[in-house]
Amino acid sequence: MDNQKYPAKLVSFRANDYQKGKVPGSFPGIAKWEYNHRNEIIRHLTNLKNQLLAIYESYIPSARIKLKYPDSSYPIVIYMKKLAKSHRPDGILKTLDSEVIAVHALGKLVVGITEDSLLKFIQLIVDLTGDIPITREAWITHKPDKSGTEREAIVPGRERDFEWIHELTSIEHVKTYSPSEVLEAMSSTDMQDCIKDGEFKIRFFQYDNDNDQIVRTQFNQTFKLNEKEIRPLSYSPELSSYVVPFINIETIHQMAAFPGVESITSFTRFHVTSSTLAESTTFLEIIQPESEKSYPRVAIVDSGIGKENNHITPWVEEREIFVPFNRQDNYHGEFVGGMLVYAHNANPTLKNIVDTGVKILDVVVLPAESQESIREDELIDALETALEKYAETYKVWNLSLGSSRLCSGVISDFTASIDKLQDTYQVNFVIAAGNFVELRQAWPVTSEDEMDRICLPADSIRAVTVGSIALNHDDTNLVKQGETAPYSRRGPGIGLAIKPDVVHYSGNPRNYPIQSINSNGAIVEDYGTSFSAPLVSAIMAEYYAQYPGQLSKTMAKALLIHGSKHPLTEKCIENATDHYYYGFGLPSRIHDVLYGNEHEITLVFEGRLNAQQNRNWVQISDFPFPESLKAGENKIRGEILVTLVYEPHLNPRLGSEYCRGNVDIRLRTLLEDGSYETISKGSSAGEINQVERWEKNQMTKELKWSPAKQLSFISPRGKKGSTDLRLDLFPTWRDITDKQAIPFAIVVTIRDPKKMATVYTDVSRSLLKAFQANDLKLRYTPTRITNKSR
């Protein structure tokens, strides 16, 4: 896409596109039981009863001594066989007056339960065991629904017991919440950090009753802490996290055994990591920005750019310095800055990059490697200070930094804060996926090693996380050009979300590093996700600089993902494994995304689902599809790519269920019989048949709960359907309390791969008849900057 005569169209939603009624959904049917025969059910319920008895007899007495209150709640863990909320023991927990207080790994529910409720739970199972039917079908009958269709129904009077059996058979097992789980994120290095800092973090479970205060009061008394010694973590108000003074390692283990403590962690530290493989004798000439030209802007949050760096300093508009000059080592920051301005000159084969210059905000936060590191609380303070001053001007913030703390089923205080900062200041953070220090030894990967998962803050849901692909290769390299670099950390992110979001080029560890410049203008070599991230930051910054009108962070991310393709096939990525290494692919510059030709057109939509405003769901019932893509009688052909990015409400308490809303999107076509059929293929692995529609399959194949997803229609020869298309947008929420407004952006490209149909003209005419649409003509034509080596 590169013809300015064929710009994308910004299409406004019409009043009748937003639907007021109930969000459509399939008839749920009667719940299935994991075991169908009486003997199997009784055996399972007996095991659950024995597990609960063991908790009551071995755990409760010691926990009661620590909390000292008879009505205290104690955390226990319920492992589920299925992930869907419909399988949870919500009915039983309501009867027991208990609550889910946290969700960690997928299917791992932490429940707060009192001693009396635990006994009631045991008795409930005992009572139910004596009244189990021979099979599930014994309690099933049939009756007509409103339309007269015969459907399954539960035998009257058996509804409660039927649902309880369903909930209990959906539980895998039950156990106490153990000290090892509290200390899961604490390595021996983290323990040493606690000693060095003289303090560490404790997160308590949050309850809906007054148990929070009971736990903290007894905790303070047990460990002889006053209110001045244990202070709330200022940047994590949504979580019950506190800073606690370090006494000794034994005391940390004792605290981990205190009922109501969710996690104990050290403060995450960030430091400069670089290889500095070689310095060339080749020098690049200085390029000066032109005063009359506009340039994209990127804030680099890094180790700084030295004022004596005559090559990059002309591009630095502002500086915000948090590290004294005598503690700085600017190598890493200058390498990153060099990638923004000189990457195309230092790497002549580099593709899909901004080669027109980038203005820089230099935020200096990382001290020299010899001068230790920066702690997460210090980094948050620095970020907030800089954002307060510069967020209106700089919308893209490059964070080529990482930690050693792996993404898990628990959202860290730091990641939650990173997401909140992006919402508060309406900016996009672009974050390096992190480097797997050990390097992979085989490719393609045949077995997954969880140690190569992304590290925080790359698990940020709101951020754009960037992985690395190899720029070049020879016979000595494990991976070839365009394949995932052997050090690039992979997804999935929290709750199986797609991470990284995109990838870009960086060096191959042997013989083919990527090149930038140092303070003298000499070409230097290195590799790492730190150096692919700024290439994406520049692309996204160009979106903001060139997009006509105000660009939201939601739309910026949608355009970035929409223009991304697999670096090897140059096609959309359609399987979960590739998503977890490549994200949605290698992104394109804005003119390649928004400019088309006569045989294709891109449409852009932006809106907000809001039940309080009766904007419950969206249906564009006369979606503009070109008549020229008819393929004979009752058939249509061509390609449609749809990208959806939305921003659901987030709740860091709930770990793997951090994203509290899901939005599904689909394209449907009118058939001869008057019905509408879905023609869009899912983001990862096609459509799921009804037998496979378990929650995990929907999460990996349809990207359920993932805040970015794509679907496509591809049929060069034609498929059953008509040009009468509908675009549907359906939200769902995990809980009624999560039913909050959801901003979203949709980008749609319709094309004829045969380059025969007059797609642009036909769709433009349809838009004139029924929609309000404006051309998205870019603000200016960028000019490539060049220099010479010497």
XYZ file of C-alpha atoms in Angstrom, residues 66-645:
580
model
C -1.922 -16.997 64.605
C -5.072 -15.005 63.770
C -6.761 -15.466 67.185
C -10.231 -14.563 65.884
C -12.817 -17.366 65.633
C -14.479 -15.917 62.510
C -11.263 -15.300 60.564
C -11.037 -16.291 56.911
C -8.236 -18.584 55.815
C -6.919 -18.906 52.244
C -7.317 -22.287 50.585
C -6.687 -23.186 46.952
C -9.252 -24.769 44.649
C -7.822 -26.160 41.405
C -10.367 -26.338 38.593
C -10.492 -28.863 35.779
C -12.077 -26.318 33.434
C -11.339 -22.590 33.202
C -14.780 -21.237 32.296
C -16.585 -19.303 35.011
C -19.653 -21.513 34.441
C -17.732 -24.413 36.032
C -16.760 -22.561 39.189
C -18.227 -23.461 42.584
C -19.939 -20.055 42.821
C -23.209 -21.512 44.070
C -21.470 -23.480 46.803
C -19.263 -20.541 47.832
C -22.334 -18.318 48.072
C -24.002 -20.898 50.313
C -20.870 -20.997 52.458
C -20.638 -17.190 52.527
C -17.124 -17.502 51.103
C -15.385 -15.652 48.258
C -12.688 -15.960 45.620
C -9.965 -13.604 46.877
C -7.390 -14.188 44.112
C -6.793 -16.062 40.877
C -3.241 -17.142 40.161
C -2.341 -19.649 37.463
C -5.076 -20.680 35.062
C -7.722 -22.542 37.033
C -6.118 -21.824 40.396
C -8.639 -20.082 42.660
C -7.686 -18.843 46.102
C -10.750 -18.793 48.338
C -11.198 -17.142 51.718
C -13.113 -19.492 54.001
C -13.893 -19.476 57.720
C -13.611 -22.441 60.044
C -17.410 -22.777 60.280
C -17.782 -22.534 56.494
C -15.168 -25.226 56.031
C -17.200 -27.556 58.262
C -20.355 -26.657 56.309
C -18.506 -27.462 53.074
C -17.593 -30.907 54.399
C -21.159 -31.526 55.588
C -22.580 -30.376 52.248
C -20.525 -33.050 50.482
C -21.537 -35.706 53.025
C -25.244 -34.872 52.573
C -24.963 -34.768 48.795
C -23.113 -38.091 48.581
C -26.140 -39.915 49.922
C -28.378 -38.704 47.096
C -26.442 -39.171 43.849
C -28.391 -40.461 40.801
C -27.137 -43.482 38.895
C -26.416 -41.210 35.915
C -26.818 -37.512 35.120
C -29.649 -38.349 32.707
C -31.787 -39.537 35.643
C -32.197 -35.897 36.651
C -32.790 -34.625 33.086
C -36.146 -34.073 31.426
C -37.284 -32.095 28.386
C -39.626 -29.169 27.965
C -40.338 -26.639 25.217
C -38.798 -23.166 25.285
C -40.582 -19.969 24.190
C -40.190 -20.895 20.523
C -41.600 -24.365 21.090
C -38.232 -26.116 20.680
C -37.744 -29.069 23.018
C -34.727 -28.480 25.260
C -33.096 -30.292 28.148
C -34.244 -29.233 31.628
C -33.476 -30.365 35.154
C -36.104 -32.431 36.942
C -38.052 -30.036 39.224
C -36.773 -30.010 42.792
C -33.311 -31.206 41.764
C -31.947 -27.893 40.448
C -29.767 -27.025 43.458
C -28.245 -30.494 43.916
C -27.710 -30.854 40.156
C -25.700 -27.617 40.057
C -23.733 -28.544 43.185
C -22.698 -31.868 41.639
C -21.665 -29.998 38.486
C -19.559 -27.547 40.519
C -17.954 -30.224 42.707
C -17.064 -32.522 39.827
C -15.434 -29.519 38.083
C -12.941 -29.211 40.970
C -9.653 -31.044 40.497
C -8.526 -30.881 44.134
C -8.328 -28.611 47.184
C -5.306 -27.695 49.327
C -4.003 -25.038 51.674
C -2.230 -21.963 50.364
C 1.357 -22.840 51.230
C 4.440 -20.778 52.229
C 6.176 -22.019 49.062
C 3.491 -20.274 47.009
C 3.977 -17.087 49.025
C 7.700 -17.213 48.185
C 7.283 -18.479 44.623
C 8.915 -15.394 43.069
C 11.813 -15.261 45.565
C 15.113 -16.669 44.346
C 18.339 -16.695 46.346
C 19.349 -13.533 44.450
C 16.089 -11.883 45.506
C 16.809 -12.776 49.120
C 20.174 -11.055 48.815
C 18.402 -7.984 47.405
C 16.189 -7.936 50.522
C 19.298 -7.944 52.705
C 20.893 -5.200 50.622
C 17.737 -3.025 50.610
C 16.978 -3.616 54.267
C 13.323 -4.065 53.275
C 11.012 -6.050 51.010
C 7.366 -6.224 49.878
C 4.471 -8.158 51.332
C 1.094 -8.456 49.629
C -1.909 -9.505 51.706
C -5.050 -11.066 50.332
C -7.985 -8.682 50.107
C -11.343 -9.741 51.496
C -14.759 -8.183 51.109
C -15.250 -8.270 54.889
C -13.123 -6.873 57.728
C -10.719 -9.827 57.681
C -8.064 -7.619 56.011
C -7.677 -5.558 59.164
C -7.638 -8.653 61.378
C -4.806 -10.192 59.361
C -2.655 -7.058 59.300
C -3.219 -6.283 62.987
C -2.222 -9.778 64.060
C 0.673 -9.808 61.596
C 2.077 -6.599 63.079
C 1.676 -7.886 66.603
C 3.244 -11.252 65.808
C 6.318 -9.694 64.218
C 6.440 -6.665 66.525
C 5.981 -4.060 63.783
C 4.445 -0.650 64.324
C 2.603 1.437 61.718
C 5.753 3.400 60.861
C 7.718 0.249 60.134
C 5.187 -1.293 57.730
C 3.994 1.256 55.187
C 1.633 0.910 52.191
C 3.271 0.650 48.789
C 2.426 4.074 47.387
C 2.257 3.147 43.700
C 0.019 0.110 44.161
C -3.217 1.352 45.804
C -5.333 -1.360 44.149
C -3.335 -4.073 45.888
C -2.834 -4.598 49.596
C 0.952 -4.336 49.344
C 3.281 -3.059 52.067
C 6.949 -2.341 52.559
C 8.349 -4.316 55.505
C 11.798 -3.961 57.150
C 14.167 -6.888 56.695
C 15.093 -8.687 59.914
C 16.540 -11.961 58.719
C 15.784 -14.712 56.205
C 14.251 -16.943 58.869
C 11.700 -14.228 59.659
C 10.761 -14.007 55.972
C 9.954 -17.722 56.032
C 7.894 -17.266 59.194
C 5.981 -14.410 57.565
C 5.326 -16.608 54.513
C 3.543 -19.081 56.814
C 1.222 -16.410 58.226
C -2.381 -16.985 56.999
C -3.531 -14.140 54.742
C -0.129 -13.304 53.222
C -0.362 -13.696 49.434
C 3.204 -13.031 48.345
C 6.600 -11.862 49.565
C 8.976 -10.384 47.015
C 12.038 -8.246 46.811
C 11.892 -4.949 44.953
C 12.437 -5.654 41.271
C 15.633 -4.106 39.965
C 16.448 -2.880 36.493
C 19.953 -2.505 35.167
C 21.919 -2.067 31.972
C 22.609 -5.291 30.090
C 24.705 -5.164 26.936
C 27.325 -7.211 25.180
C 29.399 -4.497 23.481
C 30.621 -7.068 20.992
C 32.832 -4.826 18.891
C 33.618 -1.245 17.934
C 34.238 -0.605 14.259
C 36.777 1.685 12.690
C 33.948 2.956 10.513
C 32.414 6.278 11.556
C 29.151 7.827 10.401
C 28.857 11.500 9.592
C 26.574 13.662 11.720
C 23.008 14.203 10.503
C 21.356 17.409 11.654
C 17.556 17.773 11.900
C 16.038 20.477 9.712
C 14.283 23.217 11.664
C 11.332 23.512 9.278
C 10.531 19.795 9.243
C 8.259 17.760 11.527
C 9.593 14.562 13.048
C 8.151 11.710 15.112
C 8.916 11.917 18.846
C 10.031 9.140 21.203
C 10.856 9.282 24.908
C 13.814 6.985 25.647
C 13.759 5.723 29.239
C 17.274 4.367 29.515
C 20.868 5.059 30.557
C 21.035 8.430 28.821
C 22.656 10.097 25.829
C 25.847 11.971 26.632
C 25.843 15.694 25.884
C 29.156 15.229 24.087
C 27.527 12.806 21.606
C 27.464 15.113 18.581
C 25.621 12.576 16.441
C 22.502 12.114 18.589
C 22.399 15.259 20.741
C 21.021 17.426 17.876
C 17.953 15.151 17.924
C 17.462 15.402 21.701
C 14.765 18.011 22.387
C 14.454 17.568 26.147
C 16.257 15.829 28.985
C 14.982 14.550 32.303
C 17.906 13.291 34.377
C 17.516 11.032 37.435
C 21.085 9.662 37.535
C 24.055 11.929 38.419
C 26.622 12.279 35.642
C 29.296 10.487 37.678
C 27.066 7.389 37.888
C 26.130 7.276 34.203
C 27.322 4.963 31.454
C 25.628 6.095 28.253
C 26.536 3.140 26.016
C 23.124 1.443 26.163
C 21.082 4.625 25.870
C 23.191 5.833 22.961
C 22.867 2.494 21.173
C 19.063 2.775 21.549
C 19.103 6.423 20.455
C 21.296 5.542 17.505
C 18.715 2.979 16.402
C 16.109 5.756 16.180
C 18.191 8.020 13.929
C 21.044 6.072 12.290
C 19.796 2.456 12.086
C 19.237 2.538 8.324
C 22.754 3.847 7.680
C 24.456 1.481 10.114
C 22.418 -1.489 8.821
C 21.818 -1.053 5.068
C 19.691 -4.221 4.784
C 17.322 -3.261 7.619
C 13.676 -3.145 6.478
C 10.418 -1.733 7.883
C 12.042 1.105 9.795
C 11.639 4.859 10.132
C 14.555 6.366 8.195
C 13.453 10.008 8.371
C 14.754 11.015 11.791
C 13.184 10.969 15.283
C 13.187 13.679 17.949
C 14.076 12.370 21.414
C 13.166 12.988 25.042
C 16.120 11.602 26.996
C 14.897 10.210 30.341
C 17.992 9.035 32.203
C 17.077 6.405 34.808
C 19.543 3.512 34.472
C 22.880 3.937 36.275
C 26.118 2.444 35.014
C 26.293 -1.331 35.474
C 29.134 -0.830 37.954
C 26.858 1.531 39.905
C 24.220 -1.092 40.660
C 20.669 -0.677 39.339
C 17.384 1.185 39.793
C 14.612 -0.179 41.978
C 11.038 -0.437 40.745
C 9.726 2.226 43.126
C 12.429 4.642 41.995
C 11.637 3.892 38.359
C 7.902 4.455 38.873
C 8.606 7.798 40.585
C 10.884 8.867 37.719
C 8.377 7.801 35.076
C 5.530 9.632 36.755
C 7.611 12.803 37.079
C 8.580 12.686 33.397
C 5.066 11.790 32.221
C 3.592 14.676 34.178
C 5.774 17.074 32.173
C 5.951 15.487 28.739
C 2.994 13.123 28.139
C 1.165 15.659 25.972
C 4.131 15.987 23.613
C 5.601 12.481 23.703
C 3.057 9.702 23.200
C 5.523 6.841 22.714
C 7.869 5.837 25.551
C 10.596 3.313 24.821
C 11.517 1.047 27.756
C 14.414 -1.133 26.609
C 14.821 -2.537 30.085
C 13.886 -5.729 31.779
C 14.166 -7.768 34.923
C 14.832 -11.372 35.834
C 11.308 -11.896 37.217
C 9.297 -14.138 34.903
C 5.704 -13.580 33.872
C 3.499 -15.788 36.053
C -0.109 -16.108 37.128
C 0.303 -13.167 39.519
C 0.338 -9.535 38.401
C 3.219 -7.670 40.029
C 2.786 -4.286 41.687
C 5.165 -2.880 39.089
C 3.265 -4.196 36.044
C -0.045 -2.976 37.478
C 1.518 0.461 37.942
C 2.934 0.467 34.404
C -0.540 -0.230 33.011
C -2.111 2.434 35.192
C 0.425 5.062 34.080
C -0.445 4.402 30.435
C -4.142 4.884 31.156
C -3.600 7.974 33.291
C -1.359 9.771 30.796
C -2.757 8.242 27.584
C 0.602 7.094 26.244
C 1.975 3.898 24.711
C 4.887 2.163 26.415
C 6.990 0.068 24.034
C 8.782 -2.557 26.119
C 11.515 -5.037 25.204
C 10.396 -8.655 25.687
C 13.644 -9.392 27.543
C 16.640 -11.586 26.803
C 16.825 -15.294 27.597
C 20.374 -15.376 28.941
C 20.954 -19.092 28.354
C 20.150 -18.829 24.592
C 18.065 -21.523 22.935
C 20.019 -24.500 21.682
C 17.491 -25.800 19.139
C 15.212 -24.286 16.499
C 12.432 -24.731 15.811
C 11.583 -25.392 19.439
C 10.095 -28.836 20.075
C 9.479 -28.471 23.800
C 8.720 -25.394 25.860
C 11.037 -24.256 28.631
C 9.111 -21.975 30.990
C 12.373 -20.254 31.914
C 12.337 -18.405 28.575
C 8.993 -16.698 29.227
C 8.830 -12.897 29.055
C 9.908 -10.960 32.144
C 8.137 -8.072 33.769
C 7.319 -5.392 32.784
C 6.921 -7.035 29.346
C 3.717 -8.635 30.690
C 2.026 -5.217 30.680
C -1.359 -5.596 28.985
C -1.560 -1.988 27.818
C 2.016 -1.844 26.469
C 3.405 -2.943 23.126
C 5.905 -5.701 23.896
C 8.619 -6.287 21.293
C 10.522 -9.487 20.575
C 13.540 -9.890 18.291
C 14.091 -11.618 14.962
C 17.474 -12.199 13.344
C 18.612 -9.583 10.852
C 21.137 -11.822 9.056
C 22.661 -15.288 9.345
C 25.242 -17.719 8.059
C 25.996 -21.396 8.655
C 27.227 -20.717 12.197
C 23.859 -19.350 13.362
C 21.094 -21.383 14.977
C 18.323 -19.282 13.389
C 17.990 -17.761 9.951
C 17.076 -14.219 8.952
C 13.529 -13.417 10.074
C 13.334 -16.237 12.627
C 13.016 -15.573 16.357
C 16.410 -14.695 17.801
C 17.669 -17.407 20.199
C 17.675 -14.949 23.117
C 14.260 -13.349 22.517
C 11.839 -14.198 25.306
C 8.450 -15.601 24.336
C 4.851 -15.575 25.451
C 2.212 -16.164 26.388
C 1.574 -13.249 28.678
C -0.795 -13.145 31.592
C -3.934 -15.238 31.017
C -2.560 -16.604 27.722
C -2.587 -13.103 26.178
C -0.493 -12.648 23.038
C 2.998 -11.539 24.004
C 5.132 -10.238 22.481
C 2.739 -8.032 20.516
C 5.135 -7.567 17.588
C 8.751 -8.237 16.641
C 11.541 -6.383 14.909
C 15.091 -7.057 13.823
C 18.096 -7.353 16.091
C 21.396 -9.187 15.961
C 22.196 -12.858 15.673
C 24.586 -13.803 18.517
C 27.263 -15.254 16.227
C 28.777 -13.140 13.482
C 25.690 -11.064 12.692
C 24.970 -8.515 15.438
C 22.923 -5.396 14.795
C 24.755 -2.088 14.471
C 24.326 1.378 15.948
C 26.716 4.171 16.932
C 28.584 5.160 20.075
C 29.393 8.590 21.489
C 32.114 9.145 18.868
C 29.918 8.185 15.916
C 31.738 4.867 15.465
C 29.638 1.875 14.443
C 29.241 -0.564 17.341
C 27.737 -4.057 17.372
C 25.408 -5.754 19.827
C 22.239 -7.811 20.042
C 19.167 -7.991 22.252
C 15.493 -7.125 22.425
C 16.612 -3.740 23.793
C 17.549 -2.818 20.236
C 14.482 -4.100 18.388
C 12.149 -2.142 20.703
C 13.240 1.353 19.521
C 12.586 0.371 15.892
C 8.961 -0.282 16.836
C 8.833 2.868 18.969
C 9.857 4.910 15.929
C 7.156 3.295 13.780
C 4.475 3.986 16.374
C 5.731 7.551 16.877
C 5.424 8.093 13.137
C 1.755 7.070 13.411
C 1.205 9.863 15.921
C 3.176 12.372 13.846
C 1.425 11.635 10.551
C -2.104 10.571 11.473
C -4.597 13.339 10.628
C -6.369 14.515 13.756
C -5.899 13.159 17.245
C -4.695 9.574 17.456
C -5.707 7.563 20.533
C -3.382 4.996 22.067
C -5.974 2.315 21.281
C -6.020 3.191 17.594
C -2.217 3.514 17.468
C -1.872 -0.050 18.721
C -4.591 -1.296 16.353
C -2.834 0.236 13.322
C 0.501 -1.207 14.447
C -0.923 -4.725 14.750
C -2.998 -4.454 11.571
C 0.103 -3.694 9.530
C 2.104 -6.557 11.059
C 2.907 -9.740 9.158
C 4.936 -12.883 9.755
C 8.521 -11.888 8.851
C 9.069 -15.120 6.904
C 5.762 -15.638 5.094
C 4.576 -11.996 5.019
C 1.130 -13.309 5.911
C -1.024 -12.944 9.014
C -0.012 -15.207 11.857
C -2.622 -17.895 12.426
C -1.390 -20.296 15.100
C -0.791 -19.899 18.804
C 2.818 -21.137 18.782
C 3.880 -18.498 16.272
C 1.939 -15.837 18.176
C 3.965 -16.582 21.312
C 7.262 -16.037 19.456
C 6.353 -13.406 16.858
C 3.266 -11.741 18.332
C 1.271 -10.432 15.362
C 4.453 -10.063 13.314
C 6.733 -7.394 11.887
C 4.943 -3.996 11.781
C 4.768 -1.588 8.833
C 5.112 2.147 8.517
C 1.934 4.201 8.482
C 1.810 4.927 4.745
C 1.965 1.173 4.092
C -0.999 0.674 6.419
C -3.249 3.583 5.421
C -2.556 4.020 1.696
C -3.952 1.462 -0.738
C -4.730 1.141 -4.440
C -7.738 0.628 -6.692
C -7.918 -3.040 -5.690
C -7.994 -2.570 -1.924
C -9.272 -0.223 0.767
C -8.747 0.156 4.513
C -11.546 1.279 6.834
C -10.951 2.545 10.364
C -13.571 2.599 13.139
C -13.268 3.770 16.734
C -15.829 3.723 19.516
C -16.715 2.807 23.055
C -18.996 0.073 24.346
C -20.920 1.439 27.301
C -23.970 -0.271 28.773
C -24.878 2.865 30.748
C -25.367 4.658 27.443
C -27.246 1.712 25.892
C -24.242 0.934 23.702
C -24.296 -2.733 24.655
C -22.927 -4.210 21.439
C -22.329 -3.283 17.804
C -23.844 -4.516 14.577
C -23.061 -2.805 11.273
C -25.857 -4.448 9.304
C -24.916 -3.072 5.883
C -21.154 -3.383 5.996
C -19.693 -1.878 2.807
C -18.493 -4.812 0.682
C -17.757 -4.294 -3.029
C -20.067 -5.697 -5.674
C -16.970 -6.272 -7.805
C -15.978 -9.139 -5.483
C -19.031 -11.193 -6.363
C -17.907 -14.570 -7.653
C -20.913 -15.728 -9.604
C -24.300 -16.581 -8.200
C -24.400 -16.560 -4.374
C -20.610 -16.480 -3.952
C -18.113 -13.848 -2.857
C -14.343 -13.821 -3.103
C -11.337 -11.739 -2.091
C -9.648 -11.071 1.234
C -10.781 -9.268 4.371
C -8.496 -8.677 7.347
C -10.012 -7.291 10.547
C -7.958 -6.153 13.558
C -9.593 -5.331 16.882
C -7.844 -3.701 19.845
